[in-house]
Structures are given as C-alpha cells and as structure tokens.
PDB file of C-alpha atoms in Angstrom:
ATOM      1  CA  GLY A 253    -133.118  35.290 -30.483  1.00 53.00           C
ATOM      2  CA  SER A 254    -134.256  31.727 -29.249  1.00 58.00           C
ATOM      3  CA  VAL A 255    -132.046  30.194 -27.078  1.00 57.00           C
ATOM      4  CA  TYR A 256    -132.677  33.598 -24.832  1.00 51.00           C
ATOM      5  CA  ALA A 257    -136.562  32.895 -25.734  1.00 47.00           C
ATOM      6  CA  ASP A 258    -136.408  29.308 -24.174  1.00 54.00           C
ATOM      7  CA  ARG A 259    -134.749  30.701 -21.065  1.00 58.00           C
ATOM      8  CA  MET A 260    -136.451  33.545 -20.728  1.00 50.00           C
ATOM      9  CA  SER A 261    -139.409  30.711 -20.738  1.00 50.00           C
ATOM     10  CA  GLY A 262    -137.552  28.518 -17.771  1.00 56.00           C
ATOM     11  CA  LEU A 263    -136.639  31.650 -15.588  1.00 57.00           C
ATOM     12  CA  LEU A 264    -140.094  33.862 -15.576  1.00 62.00           C
ATOM     13  CA  GLY A 265    -142.407  30.894 -15.518  1.00 62.00           C
ATOM     14  CA  ILE A 266    -143.706  31.573 -18.899  1.00 63.00           C
ATOM     15  CA  ARG A 267    -145.270  28.872 -21.201  1.00 61.00           C
ATOM     16  CA  ALA A 268    -142.562  28.568 -24.632  1.00 57.00           C
ATOM     17  CA  ALA A 269    -145.623  29.284 -27.261  1.00 59.00           C
ATOM     18  CA  ARG A 270    -146.598  32.604 -24.511  1.00 58.00           C
ATOM     19  CA  MET A 271    -142.712  34.055 -26.034  1.00 55.00           C
ATOM     20  CA  ARG A 272    -142.643  35.915 -28.970  1.00 58.00           C
ATOM     21  CA  ILE A 273    -139.573  37.209 -30.083  1.00 59.00           C
ATOM     22  CA  VAL A 274    -139.043  40.518 -31.534  1.00 49.00           C
ATOM     23  CA  SER A 275    -134.710  41.297 -32.941  1.00 58.00           C
ATOM     24  CA  LEU A 276    -132.398  43.562 -32.392  1.00 69.00           C
ATOM     25  CA  GLY A 277    -132.817  46.264 -35.048  1.00 63.00           C
ATOM     26  CA  LEU A 278    -130.380  48.276 -35.969  1.00 65.00           C
ATOM     27  CA  ASN A 279    -130.068  52.184 -37.373  1.00 73.00           C
ATOM     28  CA  LEU A 280    -128.502  51.447 -41.217  1.00 72.00           C
ATOM     29  CA  GLU A 281    -128.129  55.008 -42.109  1.00 80.00           C
ATOM     30  CA  GLY A 282    -124.331  55.693 -42.656  1.00 72.00           C
ATOM     31  CA  GLN A 283    -123.957  52.439 -42.404  1.00 77.00           C
ATOM     32  CA  GLY A 284    -122.634  50.115 -44.879  1.00 78.00           C
ATOM     33  CA  GLY A 285    -122.386  50.019 -49.325  1.00 76.00           C
ATOM     34  CA  PRO A 286    -118.704  50.044 -51.497  1.00 74.00           C
ATOM     35  CA  ARG A 287    -115.283  49.850 -49.542  1.00 72.00           C
ATOM     36  CA  GLU A 288    -112.821  51.822 -50.324  1.00 68.00           C
ATOM     37  CA  PRO A 289    -109.823  48.948 -51.722  1.00 63.00           C
ATOM     38  CA  ARG A 290    -108.194  48.284 -48.495  1.00 64.00           C
ATOM     39  CA  ARG A 291    -104.203  49.152 -49.069  1.00 63.00           C
ATOM     40  CA  ALA A 292    -101.121  46.485 -48.930  1.00 71.00           C
ATOM     41  CA  GLY A 293    -100.694  46.367 -45.855  1.00 84.00           C
ATOM     42  CA  PRO A 294    -100.791  44.094 -42.857  1.00 95.00           C
ATOM     43  CA  PHE A 295    -104.404  42.069 -42.013  1.00 96.00           C
ATOM     44  CA  VAL A 296    -106.544  43.745 -39.476  1.00 97.00           C
ATOM     45  CA  ILE A 297    -108.252  41.776 -37.298  1.00 98.00           C
ATOM     46  CA  GLY A 298    -111.405  43.718 -34.719  1.00 98.00           C
ATOM     47  CA  PHE A 299    -112.323  43.911 -31.102  1.00 98.00           C
ATOM     48  CA  LEU A 300    -115.271  45.568 -30.207  1.00 98.00           C
ATOM     49  CA  ALA A 301    -117.212  45.495 -26.893  1.00 97.00           C
ATOM     50  CA  ARG A 302    -116.829  45.840 -23.267  1.00 96.00           C
ATOM     51  CA  ILE A 303    -112.325  45.274 -22.647  1.00 98.00           C
ATOM     52  CA  SER A 304    -113.850  42.591 -19.795  1.00 96.00           C
ATOM     53  CA  PRO A 305    -112.581  38.872 -18.945  1.00 97.00           C
ATOM     54  CA  GLU A 306    -116.359  37.621 -19.442  1.00 97.00           C
ATOM     55  CA  LYS A 307    -116.275  39.297 -23.403  1.00 97.00           C
ATOM     56  CA  GLY A 308    -113.159  37.231 -23.655  1.00 97.00           C
ATOM     57  CA  PHE A 309    -110.641  40.158 -24.584  1.00 98.00           C
ATOM     58  CA  ASP A 310    -107.862  37.958 -22.938  1.00 98.00           C
ATOM     59  CA  GLN A 311    -108.488  35.089 -26.056  1.00 98.00           C
ATOM     60  CA  LEU A 312    -108.625  36.876 -28.494  1.00 98.00           C
ATOM     61  CA  ALA A 313    -104.845  38.323 -27.840  1.00 98.00           C
ATOM     62  CA  GLN A 314    -103.548  34.274 -26.811  1.00 98.00           C
ATOM     63  CA  ALA A 315    -104.936  33.988 -30.602  1.00 98.00           C
ATOM     64  CA  PHE A 316    -103.661  36.810 -32.176  1.00 98.00           C
ATOM     65  CA  ARG A 317    -100.697  35.845 -30.616  1.00 98.00           C
ATOM     66  CA  LEU A 318    -100.714  31.846 -32.562  1.00 98.00           C
ATOM     67  CA  VAL A 319    -101.896  33.768 -34.943  1.00 98.00           C
ATOM     68  CA  SER A 320     -99.089  36.104 -36.132  1.00 97.00           C
ATOM     69  CA  GLU A 321     -95.889  33.846 -34.743  1.00 96.00           C
ATOM     70  CA  ARG A 322     -96.977  31.540 -38.051  1.00 94.00           C
ATOM     71  CA  ALA A 323     -97.750  35.227 -40.318  1.00 95.00           C
ATOM     72  CA  GLY A 324     -94.664  36.704 -39.490  1.00 92.00           C
ATOM     73  CA  PRO A 325     -93.575  40.066 -38.375  1.00 88.00           C
ATOM     74  CA  GLY A 326     -95.436  42.139 -38.964  1.00 92.00           C
ATOM     75  CA  LYS A 327     -98.351  40.358 -41.469  1.00 96.00           C
ATOM     76  CA  VAL A 328    -101.304  40.830 -38.682  1.00 97.00           C
ATOM     77  CA  VAL A 329    -102.389  43.930 -36.551  1.00 98.00           C
ATOM     78  CA  LEU A 330    -104.831  43.695 -33.906  1.00 98.00           C
ATOM     79  CA  ARG A 331    -107.246  46.542 -32.833  1.00 98.00           C
ATOM     80  CA  ALA A 332    -109.300  46.973 -30.431  1.00 98.00           C
ATOM     81  CA  ALA A 333    -112.236  49.753 -29.118  1.00 98.00           C
ATOM     82  CA  GLY A 334    -114.984  49.973 -26.409  1.00 97.00           C
ATOM     83  CA  TYR A 335    -115.589  50.636 -23.099  1.00 97.00           C
ATOM     84  CA  LEU A 336    -113.109  50.696 -20.723  1.00 98.00           C
ATOM     85  CA  GLY A 337    -113.993  50.909 -17.518  1.00 97.00           C
ATOM     86  CA  PRO A 338    -112.011  51.538 -13.857  1.00 97.00           C
ATOM     87  CA  SER A 339    -112.926  47.704 -12.363  1.00 97.00           C
ATOM     88  CA  ASP A 340    -111.322  45.864 -15.519  1.00 98.00           C
ATOM     89  CA  ARG A 341    -107.941  48.734 -16.299  1.00 98.00           C
ATOM     90  CA  PRO A 342    -105.719  46.217 -14.197  1.00 98.00           C
ATOM     91  CA  TYR A 343    -107.396  43.468 -16.564  1.00 98.00           C
ATOM     92  CA  PHE A 344    -106.382  45.830 -19.604  1.00 98.00           C
ATOM     93  CA  ASP A 345    -102.968  46.350 -18.414  1.00 98.00           C
ATOM     94  CA  GLN A 346    -102.235  42.678 -17.722  1.00 98.00           C
ATOM     95  CA  VAL A 347    -103.097  41.986 -21.731  1.00 98.00           C
ATOM     96  CA  ARG A 348    -101.481  45.057 -23.256  1.00 98.00           C
ATOM     97  CA  ARG A 349     -97.885  43.739 -20.772  1.00 98.00           C
ATOM     98  CA  ARG A 350     -98.546  40.146 -22.502  1.00 98.00           C
ATOM     99  CA  ILE A 351     -98.782  41.625 -25.282  1.00 98.00           C
ATOM    100  CA  GLU A 352     -95.459  43.933 -25.620  1.00 98.00           C
ATOM    101  CA  SER A 353     -93.872  41.159 -23.492  1.00 98.00           C
ATOM    102  CA  TRP A 354     -94.955  38.635 -27.280  1.00 97.00           C
ATOM    103  CA  GLY A 355     -93.031  41.517 -29.272  1.00 97.00           C
ATOM    104  CA  LEU A 356     -95.875  42.436 -30.793  1.00 98.00           C
ATOM    105  CA  ALA A 357     -96.570  45.963 -29.119  1.00 97.00           C
ATOM    106  CA  ALA A 358     -96.225  48.218 -32.357  1.00 97.00           C
ATOM    107  CA  SER A 359     -99.096  45.691 -33.853  1.00 97.00           C
ATOM    108  CA  PHE A 360    -101.557  45.892 -31.139  1.00 98.00           C
ATOM    109  CA  GLU A 361    -103.354  49.438 -30.738  1.00 98.00           C
ATOM    110  CA  TYR A 362    -106.506  50.292 -28.542  1.00 98.00           C
ATOM    111  CA  VAL A 363    -108.730  53.201 -29.144  1.00 98.00           C
ATOM    112  CA  GLY A 364    -111.503  53.690 -26.759  1.00 97.00           C
ATOM    113  CA  GLU A 365    -114.460  53.775 -26.499  1.00 97.00           C
ATOM    114  CA  LEU A 366    -115.707  55.118 -30.001  1.00 97.00           C
ATOM    115  CA  ASP A 367    -119.405  57.479 -31.141  1.00 96.00           C
ATOM    116  CA  ARG A 368    -121.228  55.743 -33.668  1.00 94.00           C
ATOM    117  CA  ALA A 369    -119.083  57.674 -36.575  1.00 95.00           C
ATOM    118  CA  ALA A 370    -116.255  56.911 -35.392  1.00 97.00           C
ATOM    119  CA  LYS A 371    -117.209  53.617 -34.696  1.00 96.00           C
ATOM    120  CA  ILE A 372    -118.400  52.925 -37.874  1.00 95.00           C
ATOM    121  CA  GLU A 373    -114.697  53.840 -39.398  1.00 95.00           C
ATOM    122  CA  PHE A 374    -113.584  51.415 -37.181  1.00 97.00           C
ATOM    123  CA  LEU A 375    -115.032  48.426 -38.825  1.00 97.00           C
ATOM    124  CA  ARG A 376    -114.832  49.537 -42.298  1.00 94.00           C
ATOM    125  CA  GLY A 377    -110.852  49.574 -41.152  1.00 95.00           C
ATOM    126  CA  LEU A 378    -111.471  46.273 -40.210  1.00 97.00           C
ATOM    127  CA  ASP A 379    -110.732  42.300 -42.506  1.00 97.00           C
ATOM    128  CA  LEU A 380    -113.050  41.272 -39.915  1.00 97.00           C
ATOM    129  CA  LEU A 381    -113.855  40.742 -36.379  1.00 98.00           C
ATOM    130  CA  SER A 382    -114.198  38.776 -33.475  1.00 98.00           C
ATOM    131  CA  VAL A 383    -115.523  38.938 -29.388  1.00 98.00           C
ATOM    132  CA  PRO A 384    -115.626  35.740 -28.253  1.00 98.00           C
ATOM    133  CA  THR A 385    -117.020  35.930 -25.432  1.00 97.00           C
ATOM    134  CA  ILE A 386    -116.452  33.393 -21.965  1.00 95.00           C
ATOM    135  CA  TYR A 387    -120.755  33.714 -21.645  1.00 92.00           C
ATOM    136  CA  ARG A 388    -122.905  32.714 -24.038  1.00 87.00           C
ATOM    137  CA  GLU A 389    -124.183  35.958 -25.231  1.00 85.00           C
ATOM    138  CA  SER A 390    -128.342  37.039 -25.409  1.00 77.00           C
ATOM    139  CA  LYS A 391    -128.089  39.839 -27.499  1.00 78.00           C
ATOM    140  CA  GLY A 392    -124.119  39.897 -30.055  1.00 85.00           C
ATOM    141  CA  LEU A 393    -124.823  43.870 -31.386  1.00 91.00           C
ATOM    142  CA  SER A 394    -121.522  43.976 -32.076  1.00 93.00           C
ATOM    143  CA  VAL A 395    -121.617  41.703 -34.490  1.00 95.00           C
ATOM    144  CA  LEU A 396    -124.602  43.191 -35.556  1.00 95.00           C
ATOM    145  CA  GLU A 397    -122.569  46.393 -36.888  1.00 95.00           C
ATOM    146  CA  ALA A 398    -119.399  44.799 -37.928  1.00 96.00           C
ATOM    147  CA  LEU A 399    -122.676  42.583 -40.496  1.00 96.00           C
ATOM    148  CA  ALA A 400    -123.698  45.421 -41.343  1.00 95.00           C
ATOM    149  CA  ASN A 401    -120.337  47.113 -42.741  1.00 95.00           C
ATOM    150  CA  GLY A 402    -119.359  44.347 -44.718  1.00 95.00           C
ATOM    151  CA  VAL A 403    -117.172  42.844 -42.050  1.00 97.00           C
ATOM    152  CA  PRO A 404    -117.069  39.423 -41.527  1.00 98.00           C
ATOM    153  CA  VAL A 405    -116.611  38.092 -37.821  1.00 98.00           C
ATOM    154  CA  VAL A 406    -115.481  34.601 -35.979  1.00 98.00           C
ATOM    155  CA  GLN A 407    -117.739  33.306 -33.200  1.00 98.00           C
ATOM    156  CA  PRO A 408    -117.588  31.109 -30.480  1.00 98.00           C
ATOM    157  CA  ALA A 409    -120.598  28.009 -31.181  1.00 97.00           C
ATOM    158  CA  HIS A 410    -122.404  29.724 -28.115  1.00 96.00           C
ATOM    159  CA  GLY A 411    -125.505  31.917 -27.247  1.00 92.00           C
ATOM    160  CA  SER A 412    -126.860  34.270 -30.169  1.00 92.00           C
ATOM    161  CA  PHE A 413    -123.621  33.766 -31.799  1.00 95.00           C
ATOM    162  CA  PRO A 414    -124.850  29.990 -33.717  1.00 95.00           C
ATOM    163  CA  GLU A 415    -128.551  31.681 -34.687  1.00 93.00           C
ATOM    164  CA  ILE A 416    -126.835  34.875 -36.258  1.00 94.00           C
ATOM    165  CA  ILE A 417    -124.249  33.266 -37.928  1.00 96.00           C
ATOM    166  CA  GLU A 418    -127.183  31.072 -39.148  1.00 96.00           C
ATOM    167  CA  LYS A 419    -129.369  33.556 -40.077  1.00 94.00           C
ATOM    168  CA  THR A 420    -127.140  36.422 -41.574  1.00 96.00           C
ATOM    169  CA  GLY A 421    -123.933  33.286 -43.333  1.00 96.00           C
ATOM    170  CA  GLY A 422    -121.758  36.371 -42.472  1.00 97.00           C
ATOM    171  CA  GLY A 423    -119.508  34.065 -40.753  1.00 97.00           C
ATOM    172  CA  VAL A 424    -117.915  31.440 -38.993  1.00 98.00           C
ATOM    173  CA  LEU A 425    -118.000  30.037 -35.342  1.00 98.00           C
ATOM    174  CA  PHE A 426    -116.135  27.756 -33.405  1.00 98.00           C
ATOM    175  CA  GLU A 427    -115.044  26.008 -29.958  1.00 97.00           C
ATOM    176  CA  PRO A 428    -116.092  28.078 -27.434  1.00 96.00           C
ATOM    177  CA  GLY A 429    -113.040  28.414 -24.899  1.00 94.00           C
ATOM    178  CA  SER A 430    -110.203  26.932 -27.545  1.00 97.00           C
ATOM    179  CA  VAL A 431    -107.753  30.145 -28.317  1.00 98.00           C
ATOM    180  CA  ASP A 432    -106.082  26.905 -30.833  1.00 98.00           C
ATOM    181  CA  ALA A 433    -109.961  26.579 -32.727  1.00 98.00           C
ATOM    182  CA  LEU A 434    -110.023  30.489 -32.946  1.00 98.00           C
ATOM    183  CA  ALA A 435    -106.848  30.896 -33.693  1.00 98.00           C
ATOM    184  CA  SER A 436    -107.530  28.250 -36.880  1.00 98.00           C
ATOM    185  CA  ALA A 437    -110.868  30.099 -37.630  1.00 98.00           C
ATOM    186  CA  LEU A 438    -108.496  33.467 -37.657  1.00 98.00           C
ATOM    187  CA  GLU A 439    -106.304  31.446 -40.726  1.00 98.00           C
ATOM    188  CA  SER A 440    -109.373  29.985 -42.424  1.00 97.00           C
ATOM    189  CA  LEU A 441    -110.507  33.082 -43.149  1.00 97.00           C
ATOM    190  CA  ILE A 442    -107.459  35.441 -43.297  1.00 96.00           C
ATOM    191  CA  ALA A 443    -105.537  32.598 -45.874  1.00 95.00           C
ATOM    192  CA  ASP A 444    -108.950  32.356 -48.144  1.00 96.00           C
ATOM    193  CA  PRO A 445    -110.116  36.512 -48.984  1.00 95.00           C
ATOM    194  CA  SER A 446    -112.251  35.387 -51.654  1.00 95.00           C
ATOM    195  CA  ARG A 447    -114.362  33.908 -48.649  1.00 97.00           C
ATOM    196  CA  ARG A 448    -113.888  36.930 -46.030  1.00 96.00           C
ATOM    197  CA  ARG A 449    -115.972  38.948 -48.918  1.00 95.00           C
ATOM    198  CA  ALA A 450    -118.907  36.257 -49.611  1.00 96.00           C
ATOM    199  CA  LEU A 451    -118.954  35.974 -45.759  1.00 97.00           C
ATOM    200  CA  GLY A 452    -119.086  40.176 -45.467  1.00 96.00           C
ATOM    201  CA  GLU A 453    -121.624  40.289 -48.483  1.00 95.00           C
ATOM    202  CA  LYS A 454    -124.026  37.875 -46.739  1.00 96.00           C
ATOM    203  CA  GLY A 455    -122.969  39.251 -43.864  1.00 95.00           C
ATOM    204  CA  GLU A 456    -124.206  43.282 -44.989  1.00 95.00           C
ATOM    205  CA  GLU A 457    -127.547  42.272 -46.792  1.00 94.00           C
ATOM    206  CA  ALA A 458    -129.467  40.035 -43.882  1.00 94.00           C
ATOM    207  CA  VAL A 459    -128.255  42.700 -41.374  1.00 93.00           C
ATOM    208  CA  ARG A 460    -130.625  44.748 -44.110  1.00 92.00           C
ATOM    209  CA  ARG A 461    -133.165  42.548 -44.165  1.00 92.00           C
ATOM    210  CA  LEU A 462    -133.180  41.426 -40.766  1.00 88.00           C
ATOM    211  CA  TYR A 463    -132.290  43.567 -38.356  1.00 80.00           C
ATOM    212  CA  SER A 464    -132.911  46.896 -39.109  1.00 59.00           C
ATOM    213  CA  ASP A 465    -134.633  48.691 -36.702  1.00 57.00           C
ATOM    214  CA  GLU A 466    -136.867  49.610 -38.852  1.00 65.00           C
ATOM    215  CA  THR A 467    -137.457  45.915 -38.899  1.00 59.00           C
ATOM    216  CA  MET A 468    -137.736  45.639 -35.214  1.00 53.00           C
ATOM    217  CA  ALA A 469    -140.327  48.708 -35.092  1.00 54.00           C
ATOM    218  CA  ARG A 470    -142.353  46.485 -36.963  1.00 62.00           C
ATOM    219  CA  ASP A 471    -141.718  42.901 -35.472  1.00 49.00           C
ATOM    220  CA  THR A 472    -142.836  45.107 -32.318  1.00 54.00           C
ATOM    221  CA  LEU A 473    -146.063  46.147 -33.636  1.00 52.00           C
ATOM    222  CA  THR A 474    -146.925  43.477 -34.719  1.00 55.00           C
ATOM    223  CA  VAL A 475    -146.568  41.545 -31.187  1.00 57.00           C
ATOM    224  CA  TYR A 476    -148.483  44.528 -30.082  1.00 50.00           C
ATOM    225  CA  LEU A 477    -151.387  44.125 -32.267  1.00 59.00           C
ATOM    226  CA  SER A 478    -151.674  40.228 -31.383  1.00 59.00           C
ATOM    227  CA  ALA A 479    -151.131  41.258 -27.733  1.00 56.00           C
ATOM    228  CA  LEU A 480    -154.703  43.527 -27.571  1.00 61.00           C
ATOM    229  CA  SER A 481    -156.286  41.476 -30.267  1.00 71.00           C
ATOM    230  CA  SER A 482    -156.611  38.641 -27.873  1.00 69.00           C
ATOM    231  CA  ALA A 483    -157.054  40.279 -24.752  1.00 64.00           C
ATOM    232  CA  GLY A 484    -160.257  42.222 -26.668  1.00 63.00           C
ATOM    233  CA  GLY A 485    -161.064  38.610 -27.758  1.00 56.00           C
ATOM    234  CA  SER A 486    -161.343  37.144 -24.038  1.00 52.00           C
TER     235      SER A 486
END
C-alpha cells in the first residue's frame, strides 16, 4: 500500500511521484458467499499466520486470557493456524504452556499449516480474526483472506492495516503493542453481533471489488502500458 511505497521510495532512492501501487489480489473462487448460521457455542477468535513472535501470537494469547476471564469459562476459544518452523517451536511451546497454566487448554486449538481448501474452511468457522504483528506489516494477506470470507478483523494501527481497514471498512484498529487495547477491541465486537455482521459484509464486498486477482492483473497491466508509453515517447 501507500505506506510501503513511501518506505521503498526512500530505500531505493526513487522519487515518490514515480512509484505506482498495485494492490494485492486474491483468487476468490470458493471464498465468501452465504455462511451457515453459527450454532450455539463459544465465540471463536482466530489467528492465521506463521507462528512466531513477530506475528504477535503471544500478544493474542494474553488478550485471549483477559477476554476469557471476563467472559466466563468456556465462552471464548482461540484457534490458530499457520506454519510453525523448527526455530519457533520453543516459542510456541512456551505460549501453549502459559495457556495451559491459565486453565484455558480446552479452549485453545492449533490446527497446523493448511492448504487452500482447509484454510477457507478454517476462516469460515471464525467469528473474528486478529494477527497483532509487532512489526509494520507490508501486505496483510491473511486479513484480506478473512474479509473475503465475511470475517471481521482486529488489527494494530500500523503498517498496511490502517489502509486496509479504511478501504474495506471490515474491522477495527487498536494501539500497537497494547494487550489491554487488543482485549478491549476484541470485547467490543464480541458484545455486538450486529456490528460484527456489518463489518464482515462490508469487508467481503470491498475485497471482491478492490482486491481480486482480476483487479490486480488489470492494474498491473495498466502500469506496464503506462511505462511502455512513457518509454516510447522519450
């Protein structure tokens, strides 16, 4: 997005006026559309990203603890999916042991790395998604994938996330690095089903309009044609 373009302009020494932005595009086949009504049961918070400190998995676990304590036993569950590399296994085991020490082992599930079909199924089983990265994320692909399936998001107000939320209207932002702010943002949506539904619907519509693979291909072609035209006229 524009934040990353500004950064790369400085790093590469290219004038901002010469930079062109092409938004990420998703293959939307099989994604979105009507969802089965949620059965009665716990509220499901999801995490979809590489399991690592920089993706903020431990921060989400801490916020999950706060939310669970205030909601009551068994009312909220945390489901995580994504690649877990050998170097990050000790980190994951440490966070999992903390979850167990909080008495929340039965309310946490890690389903591993998923293929495309399983990932879509995973997303469609969530009530909301949060990937509270501690660095300034330049892409935010998992956020777009959640929105494509009508799942609202709760993200830190840095990197690409403010721009994505502004363009799609599909979620809320919180103060980066603050577990309390993250927990409060989660609780605000847990307590407001109609708002969650509206955010999910707006997000899905916007992703289909702005972030499809067809849109990305068309915008990329436009950039190339513009470059060729400029080169031919020089």
